[in-house]
Short mmCIF file of C-alpha atoms in Angstrom, two decimals:
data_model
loop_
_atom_site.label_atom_id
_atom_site.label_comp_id
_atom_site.label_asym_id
_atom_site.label_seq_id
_atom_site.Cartn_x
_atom_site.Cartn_y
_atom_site.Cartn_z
CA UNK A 1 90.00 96.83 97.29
CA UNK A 2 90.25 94.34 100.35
CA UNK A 3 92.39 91.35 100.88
CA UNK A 4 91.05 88.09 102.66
CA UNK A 5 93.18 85.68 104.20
CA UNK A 6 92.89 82.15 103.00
CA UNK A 7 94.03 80.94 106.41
CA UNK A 8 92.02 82.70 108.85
CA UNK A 9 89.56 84.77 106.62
CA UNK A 10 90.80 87.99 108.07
CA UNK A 11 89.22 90.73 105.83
CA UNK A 12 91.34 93.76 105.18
CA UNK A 13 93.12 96.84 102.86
CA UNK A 14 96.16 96.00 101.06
CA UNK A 15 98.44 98.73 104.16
CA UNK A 16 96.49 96.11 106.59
CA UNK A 17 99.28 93.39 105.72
CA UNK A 18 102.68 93.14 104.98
CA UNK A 19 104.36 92.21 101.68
CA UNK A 20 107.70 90.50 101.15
CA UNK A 21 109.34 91.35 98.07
CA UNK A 22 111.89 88.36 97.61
CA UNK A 23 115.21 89.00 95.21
CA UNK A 24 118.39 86.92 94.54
CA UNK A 25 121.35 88.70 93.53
CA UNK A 26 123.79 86.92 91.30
CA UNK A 27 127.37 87.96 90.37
CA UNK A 28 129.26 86.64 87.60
CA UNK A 29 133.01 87.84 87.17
CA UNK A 30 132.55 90.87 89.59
CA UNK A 31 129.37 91.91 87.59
CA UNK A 32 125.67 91.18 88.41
CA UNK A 33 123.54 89.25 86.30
CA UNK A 34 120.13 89.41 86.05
CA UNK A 35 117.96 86.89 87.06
CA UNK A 36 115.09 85.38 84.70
CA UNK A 37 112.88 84.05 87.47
CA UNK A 38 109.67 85.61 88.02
CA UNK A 39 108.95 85.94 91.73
CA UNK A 40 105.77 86.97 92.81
CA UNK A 41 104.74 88.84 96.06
CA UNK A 42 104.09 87.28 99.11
CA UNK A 43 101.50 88.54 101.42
CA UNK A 44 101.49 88.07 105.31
CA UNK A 45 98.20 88.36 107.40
CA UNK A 46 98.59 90.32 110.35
CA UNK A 47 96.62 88.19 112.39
CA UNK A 48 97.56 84.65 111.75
CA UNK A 49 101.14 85.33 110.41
CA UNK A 50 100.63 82.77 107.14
CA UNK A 51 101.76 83.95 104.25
CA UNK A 52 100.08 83.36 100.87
CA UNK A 53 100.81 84.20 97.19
CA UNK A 54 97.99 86.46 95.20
CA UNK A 55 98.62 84.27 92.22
CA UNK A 56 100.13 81.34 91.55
CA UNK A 57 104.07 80.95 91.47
CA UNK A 58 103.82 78.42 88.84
CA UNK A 59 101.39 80.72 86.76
CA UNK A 60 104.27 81.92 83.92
CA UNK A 61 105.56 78.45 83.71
CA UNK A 62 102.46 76.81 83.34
CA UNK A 63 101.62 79.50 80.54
CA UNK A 64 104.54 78.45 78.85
CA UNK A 65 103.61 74.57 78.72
CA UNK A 66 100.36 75.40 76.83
CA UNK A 67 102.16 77.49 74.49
CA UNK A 68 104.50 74.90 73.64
CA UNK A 69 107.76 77.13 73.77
#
């Protein structure tokens, strides 16, 4: 499988670039909750530095329009 940056076009494997995991940790009474946002990997390019989602952020929401729910 290769990657291809939509910035530059840099071409590489997935250990070519760096991924940012991003979390939010919420407390509630001295206990965690869990948090119901989806948050989807970020990838960075190693050669231009822009970082760039594999799919869309907005993917589960818009799923959930066009089921109605």
């Amino acid at each position: 499988m290769e990657l291809e940056c939509p910035f530059c076009g840099f071409k590489g494997r997935p250990s070519d670039f760096y991924f940012v995991y991003e979390s939010v940790l919420y407390v509630a009474d001295s206990k965690t909750v869990p948090e119901e946002r989806s948050r989807p990997v970020l990838v960075v390019c190693p050669v231009c530095r822009n970082g760039f989602f594999l799919e869309s952020p907005y993917k589960a929401l818009i799923e959930k329009m066009k089921s109605g729910k």
